[in-house]
Amino acid sequence: MGALFRSEEMNLCQIFLQSEAAYACVSELGELGMVQFKDLNPDVNAFQRKFVSEIMRCEEMERKLRYIHRELKKDGMKIPDRDENPKAPAPKEMIDLEATFEKIESELKEVNTNAEALRRNYLELTELKEVLKKTQIFFAEHGRHGIVDDAQHALAHDEGGGGFVPVTSVQLGFVAGVIPREKVPAFERLLWFANRGNTFLKHDEIDQPLEDPVSGDAISKCVFLIFFQGEQLKARVRKICEGFKATLYPCPESASERVEMLNGVSTRLEDLNTVLHQTEDHRKRVLMSAQKEIRPWIIKVKKIKAIYHTLNMCNFDVSHNSLIAECWTPVSGLEEIQSALKHGTELSGSTVPSILHRMQTKEVPPTYFKTNKFTTVFQEIIDAYGIATYQEVNPAPYAIISFPFLFAVMFGDFGHGFIMFLAGLWMVITEKKLTSGKSDNEIMSMFVGGRYIITMMGLFSVYTGLIYNDCFSKSVNIFGSGWHPSYDFRTLQKETSWTMNPADHFDNTTGPYPFGVDPIWQSSMNKITFTNSLKMKMSVIFGVSQMLLGVLLSFVNHAYFRRPLNVFCEFIPQLVFLMCLFGYLVALVFYKWLFFTAECPQYAPQLLIQFINMFLLTYTPRVMPANFTGDLYACTSIEPTSINATSQTVFFEHQQPIQITLVILALLMVPTMLLVKPFVLRARHNARVKRRQGLYATSQRTLIHNEEHPEPSDDSKGVKGDKPEAHLSDIELGAVRGKDNIAINGEEEDGGIVGHSEVGISEPEEDEEEFDMGEVFIHQAIHTIEYCLGCISHTASYLRLWALSLAHAQLSEVLWSMLFRFGLTFDMAYVGGILLWAVFGAFAVVTVAVLLLMEGLSAFLHTLRLHWVEFNSKFYMGDGYKFAPYNFKHLLDADLDE
Amino acid sequence: MVDRKALPLVIMTGFWGVVGIILPIIVHFLMRGSPNKGIVQLMLMMTAACCYLFWLCAFLFQLNPLIGPQLDSSLIAFIQAEWENTPVKP
């Protein structure tokens, strides 16, 4: 069979690597991506492993790279995304890389600190310049004496006295400084309160915002001048300024000194500006040189780290100076792995080749499926339910068709299906572009990941839409309807609606509509009654088919794992149960469709009642009247009461015996499933115990002792029918012990509960305790009940195929009649056209949003449930673990933040 | 012999029979070395089985209808006038 039917055969390999070649070989294996290394040192602390120092160095390198990355991001420089895949460098080159990173990091740090200092300087000078400018303006506006007068006046205000106060020239001191704008009101208030109004504050805003040296934010500041008298106030003012983190600047008193200072500051500012620009240029240059190389560096460092992590998992063999690694590999990939190992050995220049050695093991290998881009999405859907057990039948290849098909049964609209198909097709055609870039939009990436399944779902929906004859809730009449009304005009005028009689109006010679549902039903009022019957029966037919497929697949599993007990105790009863009850129901459906026409509508059988009566074992037979020739059970225009025929009577010959047989057969299968297997397992276990006891008879005396006492005390399970000869013959089993072991292995897979995988020379008491009859029984009972009740409930569950397709059809019809038809019936000459355009826009939006997206998601979910629960529970165990190969591919997206 | 009723049955059975039985055999020879051969064959067979069964259900269901459509009288008049409506011979 092909790749996807069963998981790949895996084997456990041991690789012997020379110490020099180990690094290169692991690197080659990582590029290949086909081995899964086992951790041979699981209980060793991460800090006690062999290569911990190298990993620390890698972490240090990563830290430096992260720093560089952050600096690049700060400057808004993007990392170019070239599709390159650099190989992990040799250990000697690691030192070079470390040196390079160290150099770049120290340069960047230096540049940054310098730039910060320069900017701080720049800020101070700018503030000083502003202070000087503003004070110039203050003094210039009012004249020096003027502002001093204001100040004096304000300060001398307390000293009472109205009128003209003699101007005593008080020696006023002032400080000038800069404070952030938000703090000015509080500053003013505090100054007033603290100094009891003896200081005078004048402040003005700086127009352009200044750049904070550390964070780079823009802060608006104000220049202030505080006038005060005396030393005490001066001290207090200074303290308050310190508290508010206002920077004070020395401002000379005389105007000429101020002008001089201003010029000096301006020149210094210009110089500083040039230096600052040069520093920034230097930083940019450093960053640009790093920008080109940073992506390959990140990948290289990640690969080195991964290699050392893997090497840590290996065993170090001191005597041969080699590393021993254990890994799971697919059997089909062994050649490639050998060549990768050879390549690695060559690269490292070592003369001793690495050896790959296959081991036998009893551990369960991981499950590995070789998928291509088309089958990946289907495999993922199945894996989400549970990873397949090693080498069991994989439901994925069947899901490739059954999933889109069941979706289409629920979605069933030609127009919507076509739109979905086009959307999927577009994604498939542009898939290179859509999958290559890393998209942040998770929803979009989910859609792109499922592009093949969307295309298939759309395609099948087109087909089912054609069969349901539903295209945006309208039907198409390609072949001519099978219904021909023939009412004359006067009859038509009597009633508003007429129900056509199939005997009179259905053309039996030309037959039904050849492809799908007849278009006349779309415009009829009892359309739903008609389609309900069709869709419900179709759902049951498909449900029983899929469950049958599931049961048959369980047979494939039993055959592959050589479990004949399961075939007879589980598969055959399950099959008989399913087919006797539900297979018979499907057969009845087809029988009714074929053999009951409009000539006998009164006694066409009602299948649901008939099915219930089958279980209740109640039958109402037909009565054969006197002088009756012909077939009692044919569908002819016979008066029904004469033969006592209703829809609930027997409707084919020998129906009663056949149905009773089927019911009894099905019911007999239940105890078969329940009881046979536990007893068989118990008998086998007892036989095994008996044999093993015979093996431990080391001396003749023990044998004789056993012969004389036929029931030894340590056999608590009570082996029945213990004959003395059995013990003697057990001695011969020394030669056949091997076969015994194999048989035990085979049986253990049958039982699934008995024993563990190590079957060696173990104490008999241990094995006896492991076969717990109660547990086996309970397990089997659960399995039986689950299957039998499941058959019934799952068959009913498949009716969701009907329910969702009905919902979709109704939604579609409502949308048409409530929205679009409104636009079409609008009776205005030219405006109607524009209105129709707007109505179509709304129609299209609601179609896509509700009918495509919402209904599509809903149908997808229900199809998923049908596959996971109704299909998989028939045969799938799903308790494997996934093959996670050591692969460098996922390291290629250079993302350090993992 | 072959009345119009049986014609769709023959055509559809033939079509899906080709898709489900003949094509996989052809694929068996065309794709002999490919690892995807089994998948393609399975897909063809399952598509044919599902689609044929679906069409067959719809066809057989309408073969012998037990109820007829209930139509608006004006619609019946319209159908009688516009559609090719040869009356059914009783």
PDB file of N, CA, C and O in Angstrom, chain A residues 4 372 401 463 483-485 487 492 495-500 504 508 510-511 514-516 518 524-526 533 538 593-594 596-597, chain B residues 4-5 8 12 36 39 42 46-47 50-51 54-55 60-62 64-73 75 80 83 85-86 88:
ATOM      1  N   LEU A   4       0.509   6.561   2.948  1.00  0.00           N
ATOM      2  CA  LEU A   4      -0.326   7.151   3.988  1.00  0.00           C
ATOM      3  C   LEU A   4      -1.215   6.134   4.675  1.00  0.00           C
ATOM      4  O   LEU A   4      -1.866   6.442   5.654  1.00  0.00           O
ATOM      5  N   ASN A 372       2.692  14.926   1.681  1.00  0.00           N
ATOM      6  CA  ASN A 372       3.082  16.030   0.813  1.00  0.00           C
ATOM      7  C   ASN A 372       2.135  17.200   1.076  1.00  0.00           C
ATOM      8  O   ASN A 372       1.259  17.115   1.931  1.00  0.00           O
ATOM      9  N   ILE A 401     -11.424  12.204   0.762  1.00  0.00           N
ATOM     10  CA  ILE A 401     -12.651  12.332  -0.022  1.00  0.00           C
ATOM     11  C   ILE A 401     -13.865  12.430   0.884  1.00  0.00           C
ATOM     12  O   ILE A 401     -14.756  13.241   0.640  1.00  0.00           O
ATOM     13  N   TYR A 463     -21.085  19.754  -6.983  1.00  0.00           N
ATOM     14  CA  TYR A 463     -21.771  18.530  -7.413  1.00  0.00           C
ATOM     15  C   TYR A 463     -23.060  18.315  -6.625  1.00  0.00           C
ATOM     16  O   TYR A 463     -24.126  18.071  -7.192  1.00  0.00           O
ATOM     17  N   TRP A 483     -42.848  16.374 -14.163  1.00  0.00           N
ATOM     18  CA  TRP A 483     -44.226  16.628 -13.747  1.00  0.00           C
ATOM     19  C   TRP A 483     -44.925  17.497 -14.792  1.00  0.00           C
ATOM     20  O   TRP A 483     -44.419  18.532 -15.191  1.00  0.00           O
ATOM     21  N   HIS A 484     -46.102  17.031 -15.209  1.00  0.00           N
ATOM     22  CA  HIS A 484     -46.840  17.778 -16.222  1.00  0.00           C
ATOM     23  C   HIS A 484     -48.235  18.070 -15.714  1.00  0.00           C
ATOM     24  O   HIS A 484     -49.110  17.192 -15.786  1.00  0.00           O
ATOM     25  N   PRO A 485     -48.481  19.269 -15.222  1.00  0.00           N
ATOM     26  CA  PRO A 485     -49.848  19.579 -14.759  1.00  0.00           C
ATOM     27  C   PRO A 485     -50.799  19.685 -15.941  1.00  0.00           C
ATOM     28  O   PRO A 485     -50.425  20.109 -17.037  1.00  0.00           O
ATOM     29  N   TYR A 487     -54.380  20.886 -15.655  1.00  0.00           N
ATOM     30  CA  TYR A 487     -55.661  21.370 -15.137  1.00  0.00           C
ATOM     31  C   TYR A 487     -56.261  22.328 -16.142  1.00  0.00           C
ATOM     32  O   TYR A 487     -55.553  23.096 -16.780  1.00  0.00           O
ATOM     33  N   LEU A 492     -58.676  25.574 -12.242  1.00  0.00           N
ATOM     34  CA  LEU A 492     -57.647  26.370 -11.578  1.00  0.00           C
ATOM     35  C   LEU A 492     -58.248  27.542 -10.830  1.00  0.00           C
ATOM     36  O   LEU A 492     -57.769  27.923  -9.755  1.00  0.00           O
ATOM     37  N   GLU A 495     -59.584  26.972  -6.866  1.00  0.00           N
ATOM     38  CA  GLU A 495     -58.746  26.963  -5.664  1.00  0.00           C
ATOM     39  C   GLU A 495     -57.494  27.783  -5.909  1.00  0.00           C
ATOM     40  O   GLU A 495     -57.087  27.988  -7.044  1.00  0.00           O
ATOM     41  N   THR A 496     -56.863  28.218  -4.822  1.00  0.00           N
ATOM     42  CA  THR A 496     -55.607  28.976  -4.979  1.00  0.00           C
ATOM     43  C   THR A 496     -54.422  28.071  -5.222  1.00  0.00           C
ATOM     44  O   THR A 496     -53.422  28.477  -5.800  1.00  0.00           O
ATOM     45  N   SER A 497     -54.496  26.844  -4.725  1.00  0.00           N
ATOM     46  CA  SER A 497     -53.361  25.951  -4.976  1.00  0.00           C
ATOM     47  C   SER A 497     -53.861  24.540  -5.168  1.00  0.00           C
ATOM     48  O   SER A 497     -54.917  24.160  -4.663  1.00  0.00           O
ATOM     49  N   TRP A 498     -53.112  23.781  -5.931  1.00  0.00           N
ATOM     50  CA  TRP A 498     -53.467  22.406  -6.218  1.00  0.00           C
ATOM     51  C   TRP A 498     -52.293  21.499  -5.961  1.00  0.00           C
ATOM     52  O   TRP A 498     -51.159  21.842  -6.285  1.00  0.00           O
ATOM     53  N   THR A 499     -52.566  20.349  -5.372  1.00  0.00           N
ATOM     54  CA  THR A 499     -51.504  19.359  -5.175  1.00  0.00           C
ATOM     55  C   THR A 499     -51.587  18.336  -6.278  1.00  0.00           C
ATOM     56  O   THR A 499     -52.608  17.672  -6.457  1.00  0.00           O
ATOM     57  N   MET A 500     -50.511  18.195  -7.018  1.00  0.00           N
ATOM     58  CA  MET A 500     -50.559  17.302  -8.168  1.00  0.00           C
ATOM     59  C   MET A 500     -50.511  15.855  -7.715  1.00  0.00           C
ATOM     60  O   MET A 500     -49.787  15.489  -6.798  1.00  0.00           O
ATOM     61  N   ASP A 504     -51.649  11.044 -11.997  1.00  0.00           N
ATOM     62  CA  ASP A 504     -52.149  11.774 -13.154  1.00  0.00           C
ATOM     63  C   ASP A 504     -51.110  12.676 -13.785  1.00  0.00           C
ATOM     64  O   ASP A 504     -51.182  12.979 -14.965  1.00  0.00           O
ATOM     65  N   ASN A 508     -44.530   8.738 -16.258  1.00  0.00           N
ATOM     66  CA  ASN A 508     -43.792   7.530 -15.925  1.00  0.00           C
ATOM     67  C   ASN A 508     -42.968   6.985 -17.065  1.00  0.00           C
ATOM     68  O   ASN A 508     -42.094   6.156 -16.859  1.00  0.00           O
ATOM     69  N   THR A 510     -41.251   8.890 -19.460  1.00  0.00           N
ATOM     70  CA  THR A 510     -39.962   9.592 -19.543  1.00  0.00           C
ATOM     71  C   THR A 510     -39.193   9.498 -18.240  1.00  0.00           C
ATOM     72  O   THR A 510     -37.995   9.685 -18.205  1.00  0.00           O
ATOM     73  N   GLY A 511     -39.921   9.209 -17.178  1.00  0.00           N
ATOM     74  CA  GLY A 511     -39.185   8.963 -15.943  1.00  0.00           C
ATOM     75  C   GLY A 511     -38.870  10.233 -15.167  1.00  0.00           C
ATOM     76  O   GLY A 511     -39.236  11.341 -15.553  1.00  0.00           O
ATOM     77  N   PRO A 514     -33.522  13.444 -14.798  1.00  0.00           N
ATOM     78  CA  PRO A 514     -32.367  12.547 -14.873  1.00  0.00           C
ATOM     79  C   PRO A 514     -31.213  12.896 -13.925  1.00  0.00           C
ATOM     80  O   PRO A 514     -30.451  12.024 -13.559  1.00  0.00           O
ATOM     81  N   PHE A 515     -31.060  14.170 -13.587  1.00  0.00           N
ATOM     82  CA  PHE A 515     -29.883  14.496 -12.776  1.00  0.00           C
ATOM     83  C   PHE A 515     -30.302  15.367 -11.614  1.00  0.00           C
ATOM     84  O   PHE A 515     -30.321  16.579 -11.716  1.00  0.00           O
ATOM     85  N   GLY A 516     -30.650  14.745 -10.520  1.00  0.00           N
ATOM     86  CA  GLY A 516     -30.929  15.535  -9.341  1.00  0.00           C
ATOM     87  C   GLY A 516     -32.414  15.673  -9.073  1.00  0.00           C
ATOM     88  O   GLY A 516     -33.240  14.923  -9.576  1.00  0.00           O
ATOM     89  N   ASP A 518     -36.057  17.281  -9.151  1.00  0.00           N
ATOM     90  CA  ASP A 518     -36.856  17.924 -10.184  1.00  0.00           C
ATOM     91  C   ASP A 518     -37.022  19.420  -9.868  1.00  0.00           C
ATOM     92  O   ASP A 518     -37.321  19.776  -8.737  1.00  0.00           O
ATOM     93  N   SER A 524     -42.717  24.776  -5.188  1.00  0.00           N
ATOM     94  CA  SER A 524     -43.917  24.189  -4.594  1.00  0.00           C
ATOM     95  C   SER A 524     -43.972  24.526  -3.113  1.00  0.00           C
ATOM     96  O   SER A 524     -42.976  24.852  -2.496  1.00  0.00           O
ATOM     97  N   MET A 525     -45.155  24.379  -2.570  1.00  0.00           N
ATOM     98  CA  MET A 525     -45.311  24.755  -1.166  1.00  0.00           C
ATOM     99  C   MET A 525     -44.958  23.616  -0.233  1.00  0.00           C
ATOM    100  O   MET A 525     -44.642  23.852   0.930  1.00  0.00           O
ATOM    101  N   ASN A 526     -45.039  22.388  -0.722  1.00  0.00           N
ATOM    102  CA  ASN A 526     -44.691  21.273   0.158  1.00  0.00           C
ATOM    103  C   ASN A 526     -43.309  20.742  -0.172  1.00  0.00           C
ATOM    104  O   ASN A 526     -43.031  19.559  -0.063  1.00  0.00           O
ATOM    105  N   SER A 533     -37.791  13.957   3.315  1.00  0.00           N
ATOM    106  CA  SER A 533     -37.756  12.520   3.150  1.00  0.00           C
ATOM    107  C   SER A 533     -36.495  12.092   2.411  1.00  0.00           C
ATOM    108  O   SER A 533     -35.784  11.179   2.827  1.00  0.00           O
ATOM    109  N   MET A 538     -31.105   9.727   2.702  1.00  0.00           N
ATOM    110  CA  MET A 538     -29.744   9.782   2.205  1.00  0.00           C
ATOM    111  C   MET A 538     -28.752   9.829   3.356  1.00  0.00           C
ATOM    112  O   MET A 538     -27.704   9.193   3.303  1.00  0.00           O
ATOM    113  N   TRP A 593     -38.301   2.382  -2.373  1.00  0.00           N
ATOM    114  CA  TRP A 593     -38.163   3.296  -3.502  1.00  0.00           C
ATOM    115  C   TRP A 593     -38.445   2.601  -4.827  1.00  0.00           C
ATOM    116  O   TRP A 593     -38.971   3.208  -5.754  1.00  0.00           O
ATOM    117  N   LEU A 594     -38.060   1.307  -4.901  1.00  0.00           N
ATOM    118  CA  LEU A 594     -38.157   0.671  -6.203  1.00  0.00           C
ATOM    119  C   LEU A 594     -39.538   0.087  -6.477  1.00  0.00           C
ATOM    120  O   LEU A 594     -39.991   0.071  -7.607  1.00  0.00           O
ATOM    121  N   PHE A 596     -42.686   0.563  -4.729  1.00  0.00           N
ATOM    122  CA  PHE A 596     -43.972   1.137  -4.345  1.00  0.00           C
ATOM    123  C   PHE A 596     -44.214   2.400  -5.141  1.00  0.00           C
ATOM    124  O   PHE A 596     -43.452   3.354  -5.065  1.00  0.00           O
ATOM    125  N   THR A 597     -45.280   2.382  -5.958  1.00  0.00           N
ATOM    126  CA  THR A 597     -45.550   3.511  -6.829  1.00  0.00           C
ATOM    127  C   THR A 597     -46.796   4.237  -6.352  1.00  0.00           C
ATOM    128  O   THR A 597     -47.361   3.915  -5.311  1.00  0.00           O
TER     129      THR A 597
ATOM    130  N   ARG B   4     -36.597   5.703 -21.955  1.00  0.00           N
ATOM    131  CA  ARG B   4     -35.935   6.927 -21.506  1.00  0.00           C
ATOM    132  C   ARG B   4     -35.648   6.911 -20.014  1.00  0.00           C
ATOM    133  O   ARG B   4     -34.737   7.559 -19.537  1.00  0.00           O
ATOM    134  N   LYS B   5     -36.451   6.134 -19.315  1.00  0.00           N
ATOM    135  CA  LYS B   5     -36.227   6.074 -17.875  1.00  0.00           C
ATOM    136  C   LYS B   5     -34.872   5.484 -17.539  1.00  0.00           C
ATOM    137  O   LYS B   5     -34.197   5.906 -16.622  1.00  0.00           O
ATOM    138  N   PRO B   8     -30.704   7.600 -18.124  1.00  0.00           N
ATOM    139  CA  PRO B   8     -29.803   8.255 -17.152  1.00  0.00           C
ATOM    140  C   PRO B   8     -29.087   7.233 -16.289  1.00  0.00           C
ATOM    141  O   PRO B   8     -27.910   7.414 -15.949  1.00  0.00           O
ATOM    142  N   MET B  12     -25.064   7.299 -16.096  1.00  0.00           N
ATOM    143  CA  MET B  12     -24.376   7.630 -14.844  1.00  0.00           C
ATOM    144  C   MET B  12     -23.594   6.446 -14.307  1.00  0.00           C
ATOM    145  O   MET B  12     -22.469   6.603 -13.837  1.00  0.00           O
ATOM    146  N   ASN B  36       2.526   8.125  -4.551  1.00  0.00           N
ATOM    147  CA  ASN B  36       1.144   8.575  -4.347  1.00  0.00           C
ATOM    148  C   ASN B  36       0.142   7.742  -5.113  1.00  0.00           C
ATOM    149  O   ASN B  36      -1.032   8.081  -5.171  1.00  0.00           O
ATOM    150  N   ILE B  39      -2.847   6.551  -3.089  1.00  0.00           N
ATOM    151  CA  ILE B  39      -3.751   7.622  -2.692  1.00  0.00           C
ATOM    152  C   ILE B  39      -4.641   8.032  -3.857  1.00  0.00           C
ATOM    153  O   ILE B  39      -5.854   8.213  -3.704  1.00  0.00           O
ATOM    154  N   LEU B  42      -7.251   5.424  -4.447  1.00  0.00           N
ATOM    155  CA  LEU B  42      -8.282   5.467  -3.407  1.00  0.00           C
ATOM    156  C   LEU B  42      -9.201   6.658  -3.598  1.00  0.00           C
ATOM    157  O   LEU B  42     -10.422   6.546  -3.466  1.00  0.00           O
ATOM    158  N   MET B  46     -13.195   6.281  -4.152  1.00  0.00           N
ATOM    159  CA  MET B  46     -14.133   6.829  -3.174  1.00  0.00           C
ATOM    160  C   MET B  46     -14.996   7.926  -3.776  1.00  0.00           C
ATOM    161  O   MET B  46     -16.190   8.020  -3.472  1.00  0.00           O
ATOM    162  N   THR B  47     -14.381   8.757  -4.630  1.00  0.00           N
ATOM    163  CA  THR B  47     -15.194   9.803  -5.279  1.00  0.00           C
ATOM    164  C   THR B  47     -16.304   9.166  -6.079  1.00  0.00           C
ATOM    165  O   THR B  47     -17.473   9.570  -5.997  1.00  0.00           O
ATOM    166  N   CYS B  50     -19.000   7.616  -3.690  1.00  0.00           N
ATOM    167  CA  CYS B  50     -19.837   8.602  -3.004  1.00  0.00           C
ATOM    168  C   CYS B  50     -20.755   9.318  -3.983  1.00  0.00           C
ATOM    169  O   CYS B  50     -21.959   9.437  -3.753  1.00  0.00           O
ATOM    170  N   CYS B  51     -20.179   9.812  -5.063  1.00  0.00           N
ATOM    171  CA  CYS B  51     -20.987  10.615  -5.991  1.00  0.00           C
ATOM    172  C   CYS B  51     -22.048   9.764  -6.668  1.00  0.00           C
ATOM    173  O   CYS B  51     -23.184  10.212  -6.862  1.00  0.00           O
ATOM    174  N   PHE B  54     -24.836   9.077  -4.235  1.00  0.00           N
ATOM    175  CA  PHE B  54     -25.617  10.287  -4.021  1.00  0.00           C
ATOM    176  C   PHE B  54     -26.604  10.504  -5.163  1.00  0.00           C
ATOM    177  O   PHE B  54     -27.797  10.762  -4.960  1.00  0.00           O
ATOM    178  N   TRP B  55     -26.096  10.366  -6.402  1.00  0.00           N
ATOM    179  CA  TRP B  55     -26.988  10.552  -7.546  1.00  0.00           C
ATOM    180  C   TRP B  55     -28.063   9.470  -7.561  1.00  0.00           C
ATOM    181  O   TRP B  55     -29.238   9.725  -7.852  1.00  0.00           O
ATOM    182  N   LEU B  60     -33.474   7.319  -7.570  1.00  0.00           N
ATOM    183  CA  LEU B  60     -34.429   6.286  -7.174  1.00  0.00           C
ATOM    184  C   LEU B  60     -35.553   6.848  -6.327  1.00  0.00           C
ATOM    185  O   LEU B  60     -36.680   6.350  -6.379  1.00  0.00           O
ATOM    186  N   PHE B  61     -35.234   7.879  -5.552  1.00  0.00           N
ATOM    187  CA  PHE B  61     -36.265   8.473  -4.718  1.00  0.00           C
ATOM    188  C   PHE B  61     -37.384   9.053  -5.562  1.00  0.00           C
ATOM    189  O   PHE B  61     -38.560   9.008  -5.186  1.00  0.00           O
ATOM    190  N   GLN B  62     -37.015   9.598  -6.728  1.00  0.00           N
ATOM    191  CA  GLN B  62     -38.044  10.242  -7.547  1.00  0.00           C
ATOM    192  C   GLN B  62     -38.630   9.295  -8.575  1.00  0.00           C
ATOM    193  O   GLN B  62     -39.497   9.706  -9.336  1.00  0.00           O
ATOM    194  N   ASN B  64     -40.532   6.560  -8.276  1.00  0.00           N
ATOM    195  CA  ASN B  64     -41.936   6.288  -8.019  1.00  0.00           C
ATOM    196  C   ASN B  64     -42.431   7.208  -6.931  1.00  0.00           C
ATOM    197  O   ASN B  64     -42.529   6.826  -5.771  1.00  0.00           O
ATOM    198  N   PRO B  65     -42.762   8.430  -7.290  1.00  0.00           N
ATOM    199  CA  PRO B  65     -43.149   9.369  -6.231  1.00  0.00           C
ATOM    200  C   PRO B  65     -44.509   9.024  -5.651  1.00  0.00           C
ATOM    201  O   PRO B  65     -45.410   8.580  -6.358  1.00  0.00           O
ATOM    202  N   LEU B  66     -44.642   9.220  -4.369  1.00  0.00           N
ATOM    203  CA  LEU B  66     -45.899   8.937  -3.690  1.00  0.00           C
ATOM    204  C   LEU B  66     -46.716  10.190  -3.450  1.00  0.00           C
ATOM    205  O   LEU B  66     -47.903  10.130  -3.204  1.00  0.00           O
ATOM    206  N   ILE B  67     -46.045  11.347  -3.439  1.00  0.00           N
ATOM    207  CA  ILE B  67     -46.773  12.611  -3.335  1.00  0.00           C
ATOM    208  C   ILE B  67     -46.309  13.534  -4.445  1.00  0.00           C
ATOM    209  O   ILE B  67     -45.231  13.338  -5.014  1.00  0.00           O
ATOM    210  N   GLY B  68     -47.139  14.506  -4.758  1.00  0.00           N
ATOM    211  CA  GLY B  68     -46.785  15.446  -5.801  1.00  0.00           C
ATOM    212  C   GLY B  68     -46.635  16.846  -5.253  1.00  0.00           C
ATOM    213  O   GLY B  68     -47.001  17.118  -4.109  1.00  0.00           O
ATOM    214  N   PRO B  69     -46.092  17.760  -6.058  1.00  0.00           N
ATOM    215  CA  PRO B  69     -45.894  19.130  -5.573  1.00  0.00           C
ATOM    216  C   PRO B  69     -47.217  19.877  -5.506  1.00  0.00           C
ATOM    217  O   PRO B  69     -48.107  19.695  -6.316  1.00  0.00           O
ATOM    218  N   GLN B  70     -47.295  20.743  -4.499  1.00  0.00           N
ATOM    219  CA  GLN B  70     -48.471  21.592  -4.338  1.00  0.00           C
ATOM    220  C   GLN B  70     -48.106  22.974  -4.845  1.00  0.00           C
ATOM    221  O   GLN B  70     -47.251  23.651  -4.278  1.00  0.00           O
ATOM    222  N   LEU B  71     -48.743  23.352  -5.961  1.00  0.00           N
ATOM    223  CA  LEU B  71     -48.356  24.609  -6.599  1.00  0.00           C
ATOM    224  C   LEU B  71     -49.487  25.618  -6.565  1.00  0.00           C
ATOM    225  O   LEU B  71     -50.667  25.270  -6.548  1.00  0.00           O
ATOM    226  N   ASP B  72     -49.065  26.860  -6.614  1.00  0.00           N
ATOM    227  CA  ASP B  72     -49.992  27.964  -6.743  1.00  0.00           C
ATOM    228  C   ASP B  72     -50.726  27.870  -8.091  1.00  0.00           C
ATOM    229  O   ASP B  72     -50.112  27.513  -9.110  1.00  0.00           O
ATOM    230  N   SER B  73     -52.010  28.160  -8.103  1.00  0.00           N
ATOM    231  CA  SER B  73     -52.785  27.974  -9.333  1.00  0.00           C
ATOM    232  C   SER B  73     -52.256  28.817 -10.481  1.00  0.00           C
ATOM    233  O   SER B  73     -52.174  28.353 -11.628  1.00  0.00           O
ATOM    234  N   LEU B  75     -49.286  29.742 -10.948  1.00  0.00           N
ATOM    235  CA  LEU B  75     -48.031  29.147 -11.402  1.00  0.00           C
ATOM    236  C   LEU B  75     -48.315  27.961 -12.310  1.00  0.00           C
ATOM    237  O   LEU B  75     -47.638  27.738 -13.316  1.00  0.00           O
ATOM    238  N   GLN B  80     -48.250  25.505 -17.564  1.00  0.00           N
ATOM    239  CA  GLN B  80     -48.955  24.880 -18.678  1.00  0.00           C
ATOM    240  C   GLN B  80     -48.771  25.670 -19.958  1.00  0.00           C
ATOM    241  O   GLN B  80     -48.749  25.105 -21.054  1.00  0.00           O
ATOM    242  N   TRP B  83     -43.983  25.951 -20.267  1.00  0.00           N
ATOM    243  CA  TRP B  83     -43.104  24.780 -20.369  1.00  0.00           C
ATOM    244  C   TRP B  83     -43.614  23.813 -21.412  1.00  0.00           C
ATOM    245  O   TRP B  83     -44.797  23.763 -21.715  1.00  0.00           O
ATOM    246  N   ASN B  85     -45.190  21.032 -22.300  1.00  0.00           N
ATOM    247  CA  ASN B  85     -46.044  20.333 -21.355  1.00  0.00           C
ATOM    248  C   ASN B  85     -46.961  19.353 -22.058  1.00  0.00           C
ATOM    249  O   ASN B  85     -48.137  19.623 -22.268  1.00  0.00           O
ATOM    250  N   THR B  86     -46.405  18.234 -22.479  1.00  0.00           N
ATOM    251  CA  THR B  86     -47.286  17.225 -23.068  1.00  0.00           C
ATOM    252  C   THR B  86     -47.972  16.484 -21.935  1.00  0.00           C
ATOM    253  O   THR B  86     -47.320  15.995 -21.024  1.00  0.00           O
ATOM    254  N   VAL B  88     -49.777  13.869 -19.535  1.00  0.00           N
ATOM    255  CA  VAL B  88     -49.437  12.485 -19.241  1.00  0.00           C
ATOM    256  C   VAL B  88     -50.525  11.569 -19.738  1.00  0.00           C
ATOM    257  O   VAL B  88     -51.709  11.780 -19.486  1.00  0.00           O
TER     258      VAL B  88
END
